[in-house]
Amino acid sequence: MARVAFVTGGTRGIGRAICQRLKADGFHVAAGYSGNEAAAEACARELGIMVVKGNVGVFADCQAAVAKVAAELGPVDVLVNNAGITRDGFFHKMDSEQWSEVIRVNMDSLFNMTRQVIEGMRERGWGRIINISSINGQKGQVGQTNYSAAKAGMIGFSKALALENARKGVTVNCIAPGYIDTEMVTAVPEEVLKGIIGQIPVGRLGRGEEIADMVAFLAGEHAGYVTGSTLSLNGGQYMAG
């Protein structure tokens, strides 16, 4: 029987690439989204997957979304916590909403989503939780104290949860992408983009498909011995020890 995967922020960018790959690998796939109806409709139509609307920063939305997926596709076996936002600004000028919104969507969402599926995974003796962190959660970034804090917290969350669930057949891992050729990155001014690429030893942006390849491995049957890990995919820009 095909396993069920739920990818938050799954209708665009890296999330969509992950959904496409998991679908190709035979998973039943649901993609979460919060507001872009056109992108969600296109994703559902073009990839042939379920899409579910909700705000990952709201516990009740996550509860309802997972219930919908379970009712239509079955219990969630693979959860990819990919949804995230940025509200950049220097910390000495940052207001409380810039901070709180990023923490809610990027960090609180880990509890809100994972809490819905963890008991079922433990009971069934199999599960995969894959959290999409960031290079900036590893090294920090000017103007992103909120984002870097949330993405660093994701790594700690993953390590602790991996320890709690290792004997239950549930693995928990992080992927920390560098700069990927999403719409958000490629939309920056050309000179800025050149500067970014100049800092990447391999000399190019990453591709969403490369992140999806790593997710597919971690989501698979052969990754049961990999847990509590943070896998850096950044072209050599930051080499974590």
Short mmCIF file of C-alpha atoms in Angstrom, two decimals:
data_model
loop_
_atom_site.label_atom_id
_atom_site.label_comp_id
_atom_site.label_asym_id
_atom_site.label_seq_id
_atom_site.Cartn_x
_atom_site.Cartn_y
_atom_site.Cartn_z
CA MET A 1 0.00 0.00 0.00
CA ALA A 2 1.29 3.45 -0.92
CA ARG A 3 2.32 5.67 1.95
CA VAL A 4 0.81 9.11 2.53
CA ALA A 5 2.94 12.26 2.53
CA PHE A 6 1.86 15.74 3.62
CA VAL A 7 4.06 18.66 2.52
CA THR A 8 3.35 22.06 4.07
CA GLY A 9 3.95 25.02 1.78
CA GLY A 10 3.73 22.43 -0.96
CA THR A 11 2.20 24.26 -3.90
CA ARG A 12 5.14 26.48 -4.91
CA GLY A 13 8.93 26.50 -5.03
CA ILE A 14 10.81 23.86 -3.07
CA GLY A 15 7.57 22.44 -1.68
CA ARG A 16 6.12 21.82 -5.11
CA ALA A 17 9.33 20.12 -6.25
CA ILE A 18 9.11 17.85 -3.19
CA CYS A 19 5.48 17.00 -3.93
CA GLN A 20 6.27 16.21 -7.55
CA ARG A 21 9.10 13.87 -6.58
CA LEU A 22 7.15 12.06 -3.86
CA LYS A 23 4.22 11.62 -6.23
CA ALA A 24 6.58 10.15 -8.84
CA ASP A 25 7.92 7.78 -6.18
CA GLY A 26 4.44 6.39 -5.58
CA PHE A 27 3.31 8.29 -2.50
CA HIS A 28 -0.19 9.62 -2.04
CA VAL A 29 0.61 13.31 -1.64
CA ALA A 30 -1.16 16.27 -0.05
CA ALA A 31 0.19 19.81 -0.33
CA GLY A 32 -0.65 22.44 2.25
CA TYR A 33 -1.01 26.11 1.33
CA SER A 34 -2.23 29.29 2.99
CA GLY A 35 -3.40 31.79 0.42
CA ASN A 36 -2.35 31.54 -3.23
CA GLU A 37 -5.42 29.86 -4.74
CA ALA A 38 -4.15 30.03 -8.32
CA ALA A 39 -0.91 28.23 -7.43
CA ALA A 40 -2.83 25.64 -5.43
CA GLU A 41 -5.26 24.93 -8.25
CA ALA A 42 -2.41 24.62 -10.75
CA CYS A 43 -0.50 22.29 -8.43
CA ALA A 44 -3.50 20.03 -7.89
CA ARG A 45 -4.29 19.93 -11.61
CA GLU A 46 -0.76 19.51 -12.95
CA LEU A 47 0.60 17.10 -10.35
CA GLY A 48 -2.61 15.24 -9.59
CA ILE A 49 -2.34 15.66 -5.84
CA MET A 50 -4.58 16.81 -2.99
CA VAL A 51 -4.25 20.41 -1.79
CA VAL A 52 -5.35 21.59 1.64
CA LYS A 53 -5.71 25.20 2.77
CA GLY A 54 -4.75 26.37 6.25
CA ASN A 55 -2.37 28.47 8.31
CA VAL A 56 0.40 26.34 9.83
CA GLY A 57 0.78 28.95 12.57
CA VAL A 58 -2.70 28.07 13.88
CA PHE A 59 -3.10 24.77 15.72
CA ALA A 60 -6.77 24.32 14.81
CA ASP A 61 -6.02 24.80 11.09
CA CYS A 62 -3.37 22.09 11.26
CA GLN A 63 -5.71 19.77 13.11
CA ALA A 64 -8.39 20.25 10.45
CA ALA A 65 -5.93 19.88 7.55
CA VAL A 66 -4.47 16.60 8.80
CA ALA A 67 -7.98 15.27 9.46
CA LYS A 68 -8.95 16.06 5.85
CA VAL A 69 -5.88 14.30 4.50
CA ALA A 70 -6.47 11.26 6.69
CA ALA A 71 -10.10 11.06 5.58
CA GLU A 72 -9.24 11.23 1.87
CA LEU A 73 -5.84 9.55 1.60
CA GLY A 74 -5.22 7.77 4.90
CA PRO A 75 -3.03 8.43 7.95
CA VAL A 76 0.03 10.60 7.33
CA ASP A 77 3.22 8.52 7.16
CA VAL A 78 5.57 11.28 5.98
CA LEU A 79 5.36 14.88 7.15
CA VAL A 80 7.51 17.49 5.44
CA ASN A 81 7.50 20.76 7.40
CA ASN A 82 8.44 23.10 4.58
CA ALA A 83 6.19 26.16 5.00
CA GLY A 84 8.01 29.33 5.89
CA ILE A 85 8.03 33.11 5.53
CA THR A 86 10.48 35.97 5.90
CA ARG A 87 9.91 39.40 7.44
CA ASP A 88 13.42 40.79 7.17
CA GLY A 89 14.82 43.80 8.95
CA PHE A 90 17.61 44.84 11.29
CA PHE A 91 16.84 43.73 14.82
CA HIS A 92 17.14 47.24 16.27
CA LYS A 93 14.35 48.32 13.92
CA MET A 94 12.24 45.12 14.06
CA ASP A 95 8.76 45.34 15.56
CA SER A 96 7.10 42.60 17.60
CA GLU A 97 4.84 41.48 14.75
CA GLN A 98 7.78 40.96 12.39
CA TRP A 99 9.32 38.74 15.04
CA SER A 100 6.16 36.92 16.11
CA GLU A 101 4.82 36.20 12.63
CA VAL A 102 8.03 34.50 11.54
CA ILE A 103 8.24 32.48 14.76
CA ARG A 104 4.59 31.41 14.42
CA VAL A 105 4.85 30.25 10.82
CA ASN A 106 8.41 28.90 10.81
CA MET A 107 8.72 27.52 14.34
CA ASP A 108 5.35 27.10 16.08
CA SER A 109 4.19 25.26 12.96
CA LEU A 110 6.53 22.39 13.87
CA PHE A 111 4.50 21.73 17.00
CA ASN A 112 1.17 22.47 15.31
CA MET A 113 1.72 20.01 12.46
CA THR A 114 3.88 17.33 14.03
CA ARG A 115 1.63 17.01 17.07
CA GLN A 116 -1.20 15.91 14.74
CA VAL A 117 0.71 12.94 13.32
CA ILE A 118 3.25 11.75 15.88
CA GLU A 119 0.96 9.51 17.93
CA GLY A 120 -0.27 7.67 14.85
CA MET A 121 3.28 7.17 13.58
CA ARG A 122 4.34 5.74 16.94
CA GLU A 123 1.37 3.40 17.06
CA ARG A 124 2.03 2.11 13.54
CA GLY A 125 5.76 1.78 14.21
CA TRP A 126 6.81 3.80 11.16
CA GLY A 127 7.08 7.47 10.29
CA ARG A 128 9.22 10.11 8.66
CA ILE A 129 9.35 13.73 9.76
CA ILE A 130 11.49 15.95 7.54
CA ASN A 131 12.00 19.59 8.47
CA ILE A 132 13.23 22.11 5.93
CA SER A 133 15.57 24.44 7.80
CA SER A 134 18.05 26.84 6.15
CA ILE A 135 21.71 27.70 5.80
CA ASN A 136 20.82 30.86 7.72
CA GLY A 137 19.72 28.77 10.68
CA GLN A 138 23.24 27.37 10.75
CA LYS A 139 25.36 30.47 10.15
CA GLY A 140 22.99 33.39 10.79
CA GLN A 141 22.24 36.22 8.40
CA VAL A 142 22.14 40.00 8.69
CA GLY A 143 18.56 41.23 8.77
CA GLN A 144 17.16 37.83 9.67
CA THR A 145 17.39 37.39 13.43
CA ASN A 146 13.78 36.19 13.45
CA TYR A 147 14.19 33.77 10.53
CA SER A 148 17.59 32.51 11.66
CA ALA A 149 16.29 31.91 15.19
CA ALA A 150 13.33 29.91 13.89
CA LYS A 151 15.42 27.84 11.50
CA ALA A 152 18.05 27.14 14.16
CA GLY A 153 15.29 26.13 16.55
CA MET A 154 14.05 23.68 13.94
CA ILE A 155 17.38 21.86 14.15
CA GLY A 156 17.18 21.52 17.93
CA PHE A 157 13.56 20.41 17.72
CA SER A 158 14.50 17.70 15.23
CA LYS A 159 17.33 16.32 17.37
CA ALA A 160 15.19 16.09 20.50
CA LEU A 161 12.20 14.57 18.71
CA ALA A 162 14.49 12.06 16.97
CA LEU A 163 15.72 10.83 20.35
CA GLU A 164 12.19 10.47 21.69
CA ASN A 165 10.94 8.41 18.76
CA ALA A 166 13.92 6.40 17.49
CA ARG A 167 12.76 3.14 19.06
CA LYS A 168 9.28 3.58 17.59
CA GLY A 169 10.45 3.47 13.98
CA VAL A 170 9.96 7.21 13.49
CA THR A 171 12.88 9.22 12.11
CA VAL A 172 13.22 12.99 12.34
CA ASN A 173 15.71 14.89 10.19
CA CYS A 174 16.48 18.38 8.88
CA ILE A 175 17.54 19.59 5.48
CA ALA A 176 19.27 22.99 5.44
CA PRO A 177 19.19 24.39 1.89
CA GLY A 178 21.33 27.25 0.74
CA TYR A 179 20.16 29.57 -2.03
CA ILE A 180 17.75 27.75 -4.36
CA ASP A 181 16.40 28.92 -7.71
CA THR A 182 12.92 29.69 -6.44
CA GLU A 183 10.85 32.65 -7.65
CA MET A 184 11.75 34.58 -4.49
CA VAL A 185 15.50 34.24 -5.02
CA THR A 186 15.58 34.74 -8.78
CA ALA A 187 13.41 37.88 -8.45
CA VAL A 188 16.15 39.82 -6.64
CA PRO A 189 18.07 42.45 -8.68
CA GLU A 190 20.58 40.96 -11.09
CA GLU A 191 23.61 42.50 -9.38
CA VAL A 192 22.48 41.17 -6.00
CA LEU A 193 21.95 37.73 -7.49
CA LYS A 194 25.43 37.78 -9.01
CA GLY A 195 26.83 38.61 -5.58
CA ILE A 196 24.98 35.69 -4.01
CA ILE A 197 26.19 33.24 -6.63
CA GLY A 198 29.72 34.58 -6.22
CA GLN A 199 29.69 33.36 -2.62
CA ILE A 200 28.72 29.80 -3.60
CA PRO A 201 31.76 27.58 -4.33
CA VAL A 202 29.96 25.46 -6.95
CA GLY A 203 29.12 28.69 -8.79
CA ARG A 204 25.34 28.36 -9.14
CA LEU A 205 22.05 28.33 -7.27
CA GLY A 206 20.66 25.05 -6.08
CA ARG A 207 17.62 23.48 -7.72
CA GLY A 208 14.39 22.54 -6.02
CA GLU A 209 14.74 19.07 -7.49
CA GLU A 210 17.99 18.60 -5.55
CA ILE A 211 16.20 19.27 -2.27
CA ALA A 212 13.41 16.95 -3.37
CA ASP A 213 15.92 14.17 -4.06
CA MET A 214 17.15 14.35 -0.47
CA VAL A 215 13.60 14.42 0.89
CA ALA A 216 12.76 11.37 -1.20
CA PHE A 217 15.67 9.45 0.33
CA LEU A 218 14.78 10.43 3.90
CA ALA A 219 11.13 9.57 3.27
CA GLY A 220 11.94 6.13 1.93
CA GLU A 221 12.22 2.64 3.32
CA HIS A 222 16.03 2.65 3.28
CA ALA A 223 16.53 5.68 5.54
CA GLY A 224 15.58 4.06 8.84
CA TYR A 225 19.10 4.44 10.27
CA VAL A 226 19.25 8.18 9.56
CA THR A 227 17.72 10.25 12.35
CA GLY A 228 18.56 13.45 14.20
CA SER A 229 20.67 14.61 11.25
CA THR A 230 20.91 17.97 9.55
CA LEU A 231 21.87 17.64 5.90
CA SER A 232 23.38 20.75 4.33
CA LEU A 233 22.65 21.36 0.64
CA ASN A 234 24.30 24.70 -0.10
CA GLY A 235 26.94 24.21 -2.77
CA GLY A 236 29.73 24.50 -0.22
CA GLN A 237 28.73 27.98 0.94
CA TYR A 238 28.69 26.91 4.58
CA MET A 239 30.31 23.70 5.77
CA ALA A 240 28.87 22.74 9.14
CA GLY A 241 31.09 20.50 11.25
#
